[in-house]
Amino acid sequence: MPQLPDANTLFAALIEQMAPHVNDDTALVGIYTGGAWLAERLHEALGIRHPLGTIDVSFYRDDYGAKGLHPQLRRSDIPFDMEGRSVILVDDVLFTGRTTRAALNELFDYGRPARVDLAVLVDRGERQLPIYPRFCGHTLAAPLNEKQNLQLEKADNGNLTLRLIDA
Amino acid sequence: MHNPQLNAHGELQHLLSLDGLPRDILTAILDTAEPFTEVAEREIKKLPILRGKSIFNLFFENSTRTRTTFEIAAKRLSADVINLNVATSSTNKGETLLDTVDNLCAMQADMFVVRHASSGAPYLIAEHLHTTKRHDIHVINAGDGRHAHPTQGLLDMYTIRHYKQDFTKLVIAIVGDVLHSRVARSQIAALTTLGVPEVRVIGPKTLMPTDLDKLGVRVFHDMREGLRDVDVVMMLRLQNERMNGPLLPSGQEFFKVWGLTPEKLAVARPDAIVMHPGPMNRGVEIDSAVADGSQAVILPQVTFGIAVRMAVMSMLGSN
């Protein structure tokens, strides 16, 4: 079992990277579920003016036909005008890039943002699409077992931790 | 026993009837419909789920609202929709139902939405697809004869859950022409499966099926008794075109006794909601003051109907 970094330390690093690039025009969109928790914390810590957006990209995934819908679908919620906005898409872990691709497609169905950046807590590498995060808390040095999911977990007290789970 | 609605993995293969559909599947459809209600608020009201799929609307019986909402639902999922005007097509030239189906299968259909005046027609198609091993093609019953109208039943359940949350605390009355109503049959099946403790049916004896007690409902032949303290009133349309023989005196007579007026509604709970599957006959089964009143949720039903049909199609498309 590889040693996983502490989520709170990575969170602090992420805030430090993002803070200089955030302004009144910035909006955050978290991807369910881990990315939404992370985005909620970032939204507060960075004092983002626009209300927080959250999306469930299940309907936009390219493996929809093979895997079907998972039972716990969430309602996407974009409570600001997407047109001309500067959006930072937030996810807990970046892996193949397919979730990000799905999220980009979904975002553009709400309007035409001026720009979209990507912020992730951890980049576990092994991309299958040309996607790169602008803000990243940590990049794993060695690849993980591809059958394992690296994901964020939220405790009852709101504390976030990274966990490796067998898929 | 082979349940034609489920595939080998116990997932939804066809939607033919709510009768015999397990509670977890009913709930899964309602849960899946929830996020779809938001799509209508987007600039681009479309999801890519059924991109490249061909859905055939096979309406052997007239319908505007149901066909339109199925078409909107399919288009919001990016499917290609083909409406067959069956009344003026090859059926009139003598082609059988299953020959029509085989021909559409040869055109690479992925899903059939079927309405038919004969009870069981969608079952016949589903069984035919099963025997011909076309397990990749799905059938949705959009109303068959007096038998079932499952997506109407589902959108009614979605509406009730939206306004009343917990099914297990409700008293619900279904009012009107139960005998000719496929909607009522689907509603009773779903309400029972979802654990509603008291389902009442209210209407004249001549418009009640004889086997009602087997369905576990309470029968009333008086509006004021039947509507007392109910949480939900589900009106049925008086099925003029299905009426064979003199079961009723006239629309006006019917309204006097069975029409839902503000006075009759007053004995229900003050927060009771009033539903109607449409199209409404104002002044026959429902008074305009009720239909346009604050307790009516008839237009939200139509909107929810799109999300529910999207849910059914997306689940079938992925199974």
Tab-separated table of C-alpha atoms in Angstrom:
chain	number	residue	atom	x	y	z
A	1	MET	CA	0.000	0.000	0.000
A	2	PRO	CA	1.632	3.274	-1.079
A	3	GLN	CA	1.818	6.149	1.394
A	4	LEU	CA	-0.922	8.655	0.538
A	5	PRO	CA	-0.358	12.375	1.109
A	6	ASP	CA	-2.371	14.254	3.732
A	7	ALA	CA	-5.407	15.905	2.125
A	8	ASN	CA	-5.285	18.977	4.381
A	9	THR	CA	-1.667	19.714	3.433
A	10	LEU	CA	-2.544	19.409	-0.260
A	11	PHE	CA	-5.582	21.622	0.265
A	12	ALA	CA	-3.342	24.367	1.707
A	13	ALA	CA	-0.954	24.041	-1.249
A	14	LEU	CA	-3.859	24.314	-3.689
A	15	ILE	CA	-5.173	27.496	-2.052
A	16	GLU	CA	-1.735	29.058	-2.261
A	17	GLN	CA	-1.575	28.334	-6.019
A	18	MET	CA	-5.101	29.504	-6.774
A	19	ALA	CA	-5.357	32.654	-4.643
A	20	PRO	CA	-3.339	34.960	-6.959
A	21	HIS	CA	-5.538	33.975	-9.931
A	22	VAL	CA	-8.946	34.393	-8.345
A	23	ASN	CA	-10.969	37.593	-8.865
A	24	ASP	CA	-14.564	38.869	-8.834
A	25	ASP	CA	-15.233	37.166	-12.135
A	26	THR	CA	-14.133	33.681	-10.983
A	27	ALA	CA	-16.706	30.922	-10.454
A	28	LEU	CA	-16.050	27.419	-9.058
A	29	VAL	CA	-17.717	24.219	-10.253
A	30	GLY	CA	-17.151	21.008	-8.283
A	31	ILE	CA	-17.609	17.535	-9.782
A	32	TYR	CA	-19.608	15.096	-7.614
A	33	THR	CA	-18.792	13.769	-5.149
A	34	GLY	CA	-15.204	14.375	-4.009
A	35	GLY	CA	-14.731	17.411	-6.239
A	36	ALA	CA	-17.907	18.984	-4.861
A	37	TRP	CA	-16.673	18.675	-1.256
A	38	LEU	CA	-13.307	20.100	-2.242
A	39	ALA	CA	-14.918	22.949	-4.202
A	40	GLU	CA	-17.110	23.805	-1.210
A	41	ARG	CA	-13.997	24.216	0.986
A	42	LEU	CA	-12.126	26.162	-1.715
A	43	HIS	CA	-15.120	28.406	-2.331
A	44	GLU	CA	-15.127	29.472	1.292
A	45	ALA	CA	-11.347	29.714	1.715
A	46	LEU	CA	-10.871	31.780	-1.453
A	47	GLY	CA	-13.883	34.027	-0.814
A	48	ILE	CA	-15.401	33.411	-4.261
A	49	ARG	CA	-18.159	35.924	-5.057
A	50	HIS	CA	-20.338	33.798	-7.377
A	51	PRO	CA	-22.344	30.983	-5.757
A	52	LEU	CA	-20.797	27.510	-5.980
A	53	GLY	CA	-21.732	25.280	-8.917
A	54	THR	CA	-21.848	21.467	-8.745
A	55	ILE	CA	-22.233	18.942	-11.549
A	56	ASP	CA	-22.826	15.203	-11.847
A	57	VAL	CA	-21.210	14.214	-15.143
A	58	SER	CA	-22.799	10.723	-15.317
A	59	PHE	CA	-24.959	11.698	-18.303
A	60	TYR	CA	-21.916	12.870	-20.254
A	61	ARG	CA	-19.568	9.960	-19.612
A	62	ASP	CA	-18.221	8.036	-22.617
A	63	ASP	CA	-18.645	4.704	-20.784
A	64	TYR	CA	-22.363	5.331	-20.206
A	65	GLY	CA	-23.370	2.682	-22.746
A	66	ALA	CA	-21.125	0.041	-21.158
A	67	LYS	CA	-21.626	0.849	-17.481
A	68	GLY	CA	-25.103	2.350	-17.431
A	69	LEU	CA	-26.240	4.858	-14.867
A	70	HIS	CA	-25.033	4.492	-11.328
A	71	PRO	CA	-27.906	4.545	-8.884
A	72	GLN	CA	-26.991	7.714	-6.979
A	73	LEU	CA	-27.414	10.484	-9.538
A	74	ARG	CA	-27.184	14.072	-8.331
A	75	ARG	CA	-28.860	17.072	-9.777
A	76	SER	CA	-26.396	19.408	-11.491
A	77	ASP	CA	-26.685	22.989	-10.259
A	78	ILE	CA	-25.123	26.006	-11.951
A	79	PRO	CA	-26.481	29.000	-9.989
A	80	PHE	CA	-24.631	31.665	-12.015
A	81	ASP	CA	-24.616	32.825	-15.629
A	82	MET	CA	-22.049	30.723	-17.521
A	83	GLU	CA	-21.810	33.210	-20.393
A	84	GLY	CA	-18.438	34.987	-20.324
A	85	ARG	CA	-17.524	33.633	-16.877
A	86	SER	CA	-14.052	32.552	-15.793
A	87	VAL	CA	-14.621	29.052	-14.426
A	88	ILE	CA	-12.381	26.805	-12.354
A	89	LEU	CA	-13.453	23.190	-12.555
A	90	VAL	CA	-12.614	21.314	-9.338
A	91	ASP	CA	-12.054	17.568	-8.917
A	92	ASP	CA	-10.413	15.551	-6.159
A	93	VAL	CA	-8.300	13.253	-8.338
A	94	LEU	CA	-7.194	13.557	-11.966
A	95	PHE	CA	-6.552	10.220	-13.689
A	96	THR	CA	-7.475	9.321	-17.285
A	97	GLY	CA	-9.019	12.749	-17.992
A	98	ARG	CA	-12.333	11.258	-19.107
A	99	THR	CA	-14.292	12.772	-16.223
A	100	THR	CA	-12.843	16.197	-17.055
A	101	ARG	CA	-13.814	15.746	-20.712
A	102	ALA	CA	-17.383	14.905	-19.659
A	103	ALA	CA	-17.463	17.905	-17.292
A	104	LEU	CA	-16.276	20.288	-20.040
A	105	ASN	CA	-19.044	19.085	-22.335
A	106	GLU	CA	-21.626	19.575	-19.616
A	107	LEU	CA	-20.366	23.082	-18.719
A	108	PHE	CA	-20.742	24.283	-22.282
A	109	ASP	CA	-24.398	23.232	-22.322
A	110	TYR	CA	-25.004	26.045	-19.821
A	111	GLY	CA	-23.405	28.736	-22.006
A	112	ARG	CA	-20.008	29.894	-23.263
A	113	PRO	CA	-17.527	30.521	-20.452
A	114	ALA	CA	-14.661	32.957	-21.142
A	115	ARG	CA	-12.150	30.363	-19.902
A	116	VAL	CA	-12.064	27.115	-17.954
A	117	ASP	CA	-9.207	26.025	-15.696
A	118	LEU	CA	-8.809	22.765	-13.848
A	119	ALA	CA	-7.901	22.428	-10.162
A	120	VAL	CA	-7.253	19.011	-8.593
A	121	LEU	CA	-5.999	17.835	-5.227
A	122	VAL	CA	-4.012	14.933	-6.685
A	123	ASP	CA	-2.823	14.048	-10.181
A	124	ARG	CA	-2.288	10.279	-10.339
A	125	GLY	CA	-1.004	10.436	-13.937
A	126	GLU	CA	-1.655	8.034	-16.840
A	127	ARG	CA	-3.830	10.365	-18.867
A	128	GLN	CA	-5.754	9.008	-21.861
A	129	LEU	CA	-6.752	12.471	-23.131
A	130	PRO	CA	-4.865	15.746	-23.664
A	131	ILE	CA	-5.896	17.331	-20.352
A	132	TYR	CA	-3.637	19.116	-17.874
A	133	PRO	CA	-4.479	20.822	-14.550
A	134	ARG	CA	-3.556	24.465	-14.034
A	135	PHE	CA	-3.711	24.033	-10.238
A	136	CYS	CA	-2.602	20.776	-8.615
A	137	GLY	CA	-1.954	19.947	-4.943
A	138	HIS	CA	0.287	16.955	-5.605
A	139	THR	CA	1.483	14.755	-8.466
A	140	LEU	CA	2.061	11.083	-7.655
A	141	ALA	CA	5.588	9.978	-8.567
A	142	ALA	CA	4.680	6.386	-9.483
A	143	PRO	CA	1.491	4.980	-11.040
A	144	LEU	CA	-1.039	3.245	-8.787
A	145	ASN	CA	-2.648	-0.106	-9.509
A	146	GLU	CA	-5.181	0.845	-12.202
A	147	LYS	CA	-7.828	-1.361	-10.602
A	148	GLN	CA	-7.820	0.881	-7.544
A	149	ASN	CA	-9.758	4.121	-7.153
A	150	LEU	CA	-8.078	6.989	-5.385
A	151	GLN	CA	-10.776	9.171	-3.901
A	152	LEU	CA	-11.580	11.767	-1.305
A	153	GLU	CA	-13.654	10.789	1.728
A	154	LYS	CA	-15.491	13.122	4.035
A	155	ALA	CA	-15.808	12.334	7.753
A	156	ASP	CA	-18.809	13.377	9.850
A	157	ASN	CA	-16.795	16.288	11.225
A	158	GLY	CA	-16.117	17.479	7.635
A	159	ASN	CA	-12.482	16.340	7.614
A	160	LEU	CA	-11.243	15.225	4.167
A	161	THR	CA	-8.909	12.242	3.662
A	162	LEU	CA	-7.568	10.430	0.591
A	163	ARG	CA	-8.338	6.714	0.343
A	164	LEU	CA	-7.370	3.960	-2.057
A	165	ILE	CA	-10.304	1.645	-2.766
A	166	ASP	CA	-10.537	-1.550	-4.818
A	167	ALA	CA	-12.783	-0.878	-7.805
B	1	MET	CA	-41.589	-17.313	-14.127
B	2	HIS	CA	-40.198	-15.254	-17.016
B	3	ASN	CA	-40.967	-11.592	-16.383
B	4	PRO	CA	-40.913	-9.998	-19.843
B	5	GLN	CA	-40.071	-6.601	-18.329
B	6	LEU	CA	-36.738	-7.658	-16.807
B	7	ASN	CA	-33.564	-8.965	-18.442
B	8	ALA	CA	-31.419	-11.858	-17.183
B	9	HIS	CA	-29.724	-9.502	-14.683
B	10	GLY	CA	-33.039	-8.333	-13.195
B	11	GLU	CA	-32.745	-4.931	-14.891
B	12	LEU	CA	-35.471	-3.169	-16.820
B	13	GLN	CA	-35.646	-4.543	-20.371
B	14	HIS	CA	-39.079	-3.215	-21.357
B	15	LEU	CA	-41.595	-1.020	-19.543
B	16	LEU	CA	-44.960	-2.679	-20.095
B	17	SER	CA	-46.857	-2.355	-16.824
B	18	LEU	CA	-46.263	-1.168	-13.257
B	19	ASP	CA	-47.995	-4.291	-12.021
B	20	GLY	CA	-45.282	-6.784	-11.100
B	21	LEU	CA	-42.475	-4.245	-11.175
B	22	PRO	CA	-40.382	-4.471	-7.983
B	23	ARG	CA	-40.308	-1.525	-5.616
B	24	ASP	CA	-36.558	-0.926	-6.038
B	25	ILE	CA	-36.981	-0.488	-9.812
B	26	LEU	CA	-39.925	1.882	-9.341
B	27	THR	CA	-37.883	3.918	-6.873
B	28	ALA	CA	-34.811	3.840	-9.143
B	29	ILE	CA	-36.878	5.334	-11.997
B	30	LEU	CA	-38.193	8.122	-9.753
B	31	ASP	CA	-34.668	8.802	-8.422
B	32	THR	CA	-33.226	8.901	-11.935
B	33	ALA	CA	-35.933	11.354	-13.045
B	34	GLU	CA	-34.906	13.853	-10.341
B	35	PRO	CA	-31.733	15.231	-12.016
B	36	PHE	CA	-33.493	15.298	-15.423
B	37	THR	CA	-35.922	17.982	-14.225
B	38	GLU	CA	-33.002	20.422	-14.189
B	39	VAL	CA	-32.101	19.942	-17.868
B	40	ALA	CA	-35.036	22.127	-18.952
B	41	GLU	CA	-33.447	25.103	-17.183
B	42	ARG	CA	-30.218	24.967	-19.217
B	43	GLU	CA	-29.374	27.030	-22.262
B	44	ILE	CA	-28.946	23.779	-24.201
B	45	LYS	CA	-31.732	21.435	-23.110
B	46	LYS	CA	-30.010	18.251	-24.204
B	47	LEU	CA	-28.000	15.382	-22.746
B	48	PRO	CA	-25.904	13.102	-24.985
B	49	ILE	CA	-27.112	9.807	-23.449
B	50	LEU	CA	-29.065	8.387	-26.406
B	51	ARG	CA	-27.037	10.020	-29.176
B	52	GLY	CA	-27.284	7.943	-32.332
B	53	LYS	CA	-30.214	5.837	-31.087
B	54	SER	CA	-33.410	5.567	-33.105
B	55	ILE	CA	-36.675	5.657	-31.213
B	56	PHE	CA	-39.874	4.840	-33.070
B	57	ASN	CA	-43.151	6.263	-31.802
B	58	LEU	CA	-45.756	3.695	-32.829
B	59	PHE	CA	-49.124	5.211	-32.049
B	60	PHE	CA	-51.959	2.993	-33.241
B	61	GLU	CA	-54.330	5.168	-31.220
B	62	ASN	CA	-54.536	8.963	-31.110
B	63	SER	CA	-52.655	10.924	-28.511
B	64	THR	CA	-51.186	14.398	-28.468
B	65	ARG	CA	-49.770	14.929	-25.006
B	66	THR	CA	-48.256	11.486	-24.470
B	67	ARG	CA	-46.704	11.322	-27.940
B	68	THR	CA	-45.372	14.867	-27.643
B	69	THR	CA	-43.833	14.352	-24.200
B	70	PHE	CA	-42.230	11.080	-25.338
B	71	GLU	CA	-40.831	12.911	-28.329
B	72	ILE	CA	-39.480	15.790	-26.211
B	73	ALA	CA	-37.987	13.329	-23.704
B	74	ALA	CA	-36.224	11.371	-26.455
B	75	LYS	CA	-34.953	14.537	-28.112
B	76	ARG	CA	-33.612	15.922	-24.827
B	77	LEU	CA	-31.604	12.695	-24.611
B	78	SER	CA	-30.308	13.354	-28.174
B	79	ALA	CA	-32.064	10.358	-29.739
B	80	ASP	CA	-33.469	10.424	-33.258
B	81	VAL	CA	-37.244	10.198	-33.091
B	82	ILE	CA	-39.342	8.754	-35.879
B	83	ASN	CA	-43.094	9.240	-35.576
B	84	LEU	CA	-45.091	6.668	-37.451
B	85	ASN	CA	-48.534	7.749	-38.406
B	86	VAL	CA	-49.833	4.225	-38.175
B	87	ALA	CA	-53.455	5.162	-38.813
B	88	THR	CA	-52.558	6.020	-42.427
B	89	SER	CA	-49.834	3.456	-43.018
B	90	SER	CA	-49.302	-0.127	-44.034
B	91	THR	CA	-51.540	-1.468	-41.258
B	92	ASN	CA	-54.383	-0.219	-43.395
B	93	LYS	CA	-52.923	-2.147	-46.305
B	94	GLY	CA	-53.131	-5.360	-44.283
B	95	GLU	CA	-49.684	-5.649	-42.689
B	96	THR	CA	-49.733	-7.346	-39.285
B	97	LEU	CA	-48.383	-5.667	-36.161
B	98	LEU	CA	-45.414	-8.030	-35.950
B	99	ASP	CA	-44.548	-7.580	-39.628
B	100	THR	CA	-44.482	-3.827	-39.020
B	101	VAL	CA	-42.177	-4.432	-36.049
B	102	ASP	CA	-39.868	-6.705	-38.071
B	103	ASN	CA	-39.597	-4.060	-40.759
B	104	LEU	CA	-38.692	-1.379	-38.233
B	105	CYS	CA	-36.119	-3.731	-36.678
B	106	ALA	CA	-34.603	-4.044	-40.145
B	107	MET	CA	-34.282	-0.240	-40.063
B	108	GLN	CA	-32.109	-0.568	-36.927
B	109	ALA	CA	-34.667	0.591	-34.366
B	110	ASP	CA	-33.385	0.771	-30.780
B	111	MET	CA	-36.629	1.447	-28.967
B	112	PHE	CA	-40.362	1.332	-29.615
B	113	VAL	CA	-42.866	3.529	-27.837
B	114	VAL	CA	-46.203	1.820	-28.422
B	115	ARG	CA	-49.768	2.930	-27.931
B	116	HIS	CA	-52.488	0.557	-28.990
B	117	ALA	CA	-56.248	0.236	-28.500
B	118	SER	CA	-55.817	-3.484	-27.761
B	119	SER	CA	-54.672	-4.495	-24.291
B	120	GLY	CA	-51.474	-6.502	-24.505
B	121	ALA	CA	-50.158	-5.228	-27.855
B	122	PRO	CA	-46.849	-4.001	-26.318
B	123	TYR	CA	-46.469	-7.417	-24.606
B	124	LEU	CA	-46.925	-9.116	-27.949
B	125	ILE	CA	-44.109	-6.991	-29.401
B	126	ALA	CA	-41.834	-7.611	-26.389
B	127	GLU	CA	-42.410	-11.370	-26.597
B	128	HIS	CA	-41.741	-11.300	-30.323
B	129	LEU	CA	-38.428	-9.497	-29.760
B	130	HIS	CA	-37.592	-12.100	-27.101
B	131	THR	CA	-38.270	-15.061	-29.403
B	132	THR	CA	-36.401	-13.467	-32.281
B	133	LYS	CA	-33.494	-12.789	-29.860
B	134	ARG	CA	-33.539	-9.038	-30.394
B	135	HIS	CA	-32.513	-8.336	-26.801
B	136	ASP	CA	-31.000	-5.010	-27.852
B	137	ILE	CA	-34.425	-3.515	-28.658
B	138	HIS	CA	-36.654	-2.080	-25.939
B	139	VAL	CA	-40.402	-1.512	-25.755
B	140	ILE	CA	-42.219	1.148	-23.752
B	141	ASN	CA	-45.955	0.852	-23.323
B	142	ALA	CA	-47.511	4.264	-23.901
B	143	GLY	CA	-51.019	2.982	-23.139
B	144	ASP	CA	-52.681	-0.266	-24.221
B	145	GLY	CA	-56.460	-0.592	-24.272
B	146	ARG	CA	-57.920	-0.706	-20.776
B	147	HIS	CA	-54.815	-2.386	-19.418
B	148	ALA	CA	-51.932	-0.090	-18.471
B	149	HIS	CA	-50.284	3.288	-18.967
B	150	PRO	CA	-47.091	2.847	-16.932
B	151	THR	CA	-45.326	6.157	-17.683
B	152	GLN	CA	-48.481	8.041	-16.640
B	153	GLY	CA	-48.511	6.036	-13.407
B	154	LEU	CA	-44.829	6.821	-12.865
B	155	LEU	CA	-45.220	10.553	-13.438
B	156	ASP	CA	-48.135	10.517	-11.003
B	157	MET	CA	-45.901	8.810	-8.409
B	158	TYR	CA	-43.163	11.365	-9.094
B	159	THR	CA	-45.667	14.196	-8.585
B	160	ILE	CA	-46.955	12.732	-5.318
B	161	ARG	CA	-43.423	12.207	-4.016
B	162	HIS	CA	-42.481	15.749	-5.048
B	163	TYR	CA	-45.300	17.331	-3.035
B	164	LYS	CA	-45.833	14.791	-0.234
B	165	GLN	CA	-42.412	13.067	0.135
B	166	ASP	CA	-43.362	9.963	2.153
B	167	PHE	CA	-45.741	7.470	0.504
B	168	THR	CA	-46.254	5.496	3.713
B	169	LYS	CA	-48.307	8.199	5.447
B	170	LEU	CA	-50.805	9.043	2.718
B	171	VAL	CA	-54.491	8.565	2.020
B	172	ILE	CA	-55.067	8.775	-1.717
B	173	ALA	CA	-58.338	8.797	-3.652
B	174	ILE	CA	-58.767	7.909	-7.327
B	175	VAL	CA	-62.005	9.378	-8.647
B	176	GLY	CA	-64.152	8.662	-11.676
B	177	ASP	CA	-64.319	6.150	-14.488
B	178	VAL	CA	-62.110	3.406	-13.072
B	179	LEU	CA	-63.670	0.720	-15.271
B	180	HIS	CA	-62.326	2.070	-18.560
B	181	SER	CA	-59.151	3.563	-17.141
B	182	ARG	CA	-55.720	2.085	-17.844
B	183	VAL	CA	-54.328	5.024	-15.864
B	184	ALA	CA	-56.172	3.925	-12.698
B	185	ARG	CA	-54.832	0.383	-12.999
B	186	SER	CA	-51.254	1.629	-13.263
B	187	GLN	CA	-51.788	4.054	-10.385
B	188	ILE	CA	-53.215	1.420	-8.044
B	189	ALA	CA	-50.355	-0.983	-8.823
B	190	ALA	CA	-47.687	1.640	-8.152
B	191	LEU	CA	-49.304	3.123	-5.038
B	192	THR	CA	-49.601	-0.334	-3.519
B	193	THR	CA	-45.998	-1.263	-4.359
B	194	LEU	CA	-44.712	2.011	-2.901
B	195	GLY	CA	-46.463	1.342	0.398
B	196	VAL	CA	-49.382	3.798	0.444
B	197	PRO	CA	-51.473	2.558	3.389
B	198	GLU	CA	-54.886	3.640	2.088
B	199	VAL	CA	-55.911	3.808	-1.573
B	200	ARG	CA	-59.549	4.694	-2.193
B	201	VAL	CA	-61.500	4.598	-5.402
B	202	ILE	CA	-64.597	6.729	-5.766
B	203	GLY	CA	-67.172	6.494	-8.544
B	204	PRO	CA	-70.528	5.155	-9.685
B	205	LYS	CA	-71.078	1.400	-9.481
B	206	THR	CA	-71.494	1.199	-13.259
B	207	LEU	CA	-67.952	2.539	-13.776
B	208	MET	CA	-66.228	0.226	-11.262
B	209	PRO	CA	-64.600	-3.053	-12.234
B	210	THR	CA	-65.935	-6.036	-10.319
B	211	ASP	CA	-62.535	-7.283	-9.139
B	212	LEU	CA	-61.560	-4.116	-7.237
B	213	ASP	CA	-61.422	-5.695	-3.781
B	214	LYS	CA	-58.656	-7.998	-5.022
B	215	LEU	CA	-56.484	-4.922	-5.603
B	216	GLY	CA	-56.625	-3.967	-1.937
B	217	VAL	CA	-58.427	-0.653	-2.355
B	218	ARG	CA	-61.382	0.840	-0.451
B	219	VAL	CA	-64.405	1.502	-2.664
B	220	PHE	CA	-66.690	4.504	-2.118
B	221	HIS	CA	-69.835	5.480	-3.987
B	222	ASP	CA	-70.141	8.896	-2.355
B	223	MET	CA	-67.791	11.805	-3.038
B	224	ARG	CA	-68.049	13.438	0.387
B	225	GLU	CA	-67.372	10.182	2.238
B	226	GLY	CA	-64.566	9.126	-0.066
B	227	LEU	CA	-62.731	12.456	-0.149
B	228	ARG	CA	-62.781	12.990	3.619
B	229	ASP	CA	-59.255	13.746	4.908
B	230	VAL	CA	-57.418	12.537	1.791
B	231	ASP	CA	-53.941	13.920	0.990
B	232	VAL	CA	-54.126	13.403	-2.753
B	233	VAL	CA	-57.077	13.448	-5.193
B	234	MET	CA	-56.347	11.749	-8.509
B	235	MET	CA	-59.099	12.548	-10.995
B	236	LEU	CA	-59.720	10.371	-14.033
B	237	ARG	CA	-61.029	11.515	-17.361
B	238	LEU	CA	-64.528	10.415	-18.268
B	239	GLN	CA	-63.715	8.102	-21.154
B	240	ASN	CA	-66.465	9.085	-23.569
B	241	GLU	CA	-64.922	7.260	-26.495
B	242	ARG	CA	-64.572	4.045	-24.494
B	243	MET	CA	-68.140	4.008	-23.328
B	244	ASN	CA	-70.155	1.116	-24.730
B	245	GLY	CA	-73.857	1.389	-24.034
B	246	PRO	CA	-75.799	3.456	-21.545
B	247	LEU	CA	-73.560	3.397	-18.462
B	248	LEU	CA	-74.148	7.063	-17.771
B	249	PRO	CA	-77.000	9.536	-18.183
B	250	SER	CA	-75.061	12.607	-19.405
B	251	GLY	CA	-71.979	14.705	-18.744
B	252	GLN	CA	-74.016	17.245	-16.795
B	253	GLU	CA	-75.618	14.582	-14.617
B	254	PHE	CA	-72.204	13.064	-13.990
B	255	PHE	CA	-70.782	16.438	-12.956
B	256	LYS	CA	-73.552	17.018	-10.417
B	257	VAL	CA	-72.716	13.838	-8.522
B	258	TRP	CA	-69.075	13.026	-9.357
B	259	GLY	CA	-67.548	16.279	-10.598
B	260	LEU	CA	-64.823	17.707	-8.340
B	261	THR	CA	-66.030	21.104	-7.135
B	262	PRO	CA	-64.464	23.368	-4.464
B	263	GLU	CA	-67.294	22.326	-2.092
B	264	LYS	CA	-66.528	18.609	-2.446
B	265	LEU	CA	-62.773	19.206	-2.260
B	266	ALA	CA	-63.277	21.086	1.027
B	267	VAL	CA	-63.667	17.799	2.970
B	268	ALA	CA	-60.166	16.673	1.912
B	269	ARG	CA	-57.137	17.784	3.922
B	270	PRO	CA	-56.505	21.525	3.453
B	271	ASP	CA	-53.110	20.800	1.870
B	272	ALA	CA	-54.461	18.082	-0.447
B	273	ILE	CA	-53.233	18.193	-4.040
B	274	VAL	CA	-55.456	17.595	-7.080
B	275	MET	CA	-54.107	15.655	-10.059
B	276	HIS	CA	-55.528	14.859	-13.504
B	277	PRO	CA	-53.864	12.884	-16.319
B	278	GLY	CA	-55.410	15.087	-19.018
B	279	PRO	CA	-57.068	15.898	-21.243
B	280	MET	CA	-59.579	17.410	-18.828
B	281	ASN	CA	-63.292	17.614	-19.444
B	282	ARG	CA	-64.116	20.816	-17.586
B	283	GLY	CA	-67.619	20.725	-16.200
B	284	VAL	CA	-67.764	16.924	-16.494
B	285	GLU	CA	-65.282	15.411	-14.042
B	286	ILE	CA	-63.684	18.617	-12.761
B	287	ASP	CA	-64.844	22.168	-12.083
B	288	SER	CA	-62.763	24.996	-13.543
B	289	ALA	CA	-62.429	26.565	-10.089
B	290	VAL	CA	-60.583	23.404	-8.963
B	291	ALA	CA	-58.649	22.812	-12.183
B	292	ASP	CA	-57.259	26.362	-12.070
B	293	GLY	CA	-57.119	26.537	-8.264
B	294	SER	CA	-54.146	26.600	-5.924
B	295	GLN	CA	-54.397	22.896	-5.027
B	296	ALA	CA	-54.174	21.698	-8.652
B	297	VAL	CA	-50.803	20.299	-9.765
B	298	ILE	CA	-52.018	19.274	-13.215
B	299	LEU	CA	-49.514	21.312	-15.233
B	300	PRO	CA	-46.498	20.300	-13.076
B	301	GLN	CA	-47.576	16.695	-13.814
B	302	VAL	CA	-46.993	17.363	-17.515
B	303	THR	CA	-43.522	18.811	-16.862
B	304	PHE	CA	-42.550	15.935	-14.555
B	305	GLY	CA	-43.797	13.548	-17.238
B	306	ILE	CA	-40.918	14.582	-19.493
B	307	ALA	CA	-38.288	13.897	-16.792
B	308	VAL	CA	-39.879	10.546	-15.930
B	309	ARG	CA	-39.936	9.461	-19.587
B	310	MET	CA	-36.302	10.555	-19.924
B	311	ALA	CA	-35.497	8.389	-16.901
B	312	VAL	CA	-37.228	5.322	-18.365
B	313	MET	CA	-35.590	5.748	-21.777
B	314	SER	CA	-32.117	6.320	-20.339
B	315	MET	CA	-32.395	3.259	-18.096
B	316	LEU	CA	-33.611	1.060	-20.949
B	317	GLY	CA	-30.911	2.457	-23.220
B	318	SER	CA	-28.166	1.429	-20.804
B	319	ASN	CA	-29.539	-2.051	-19.935
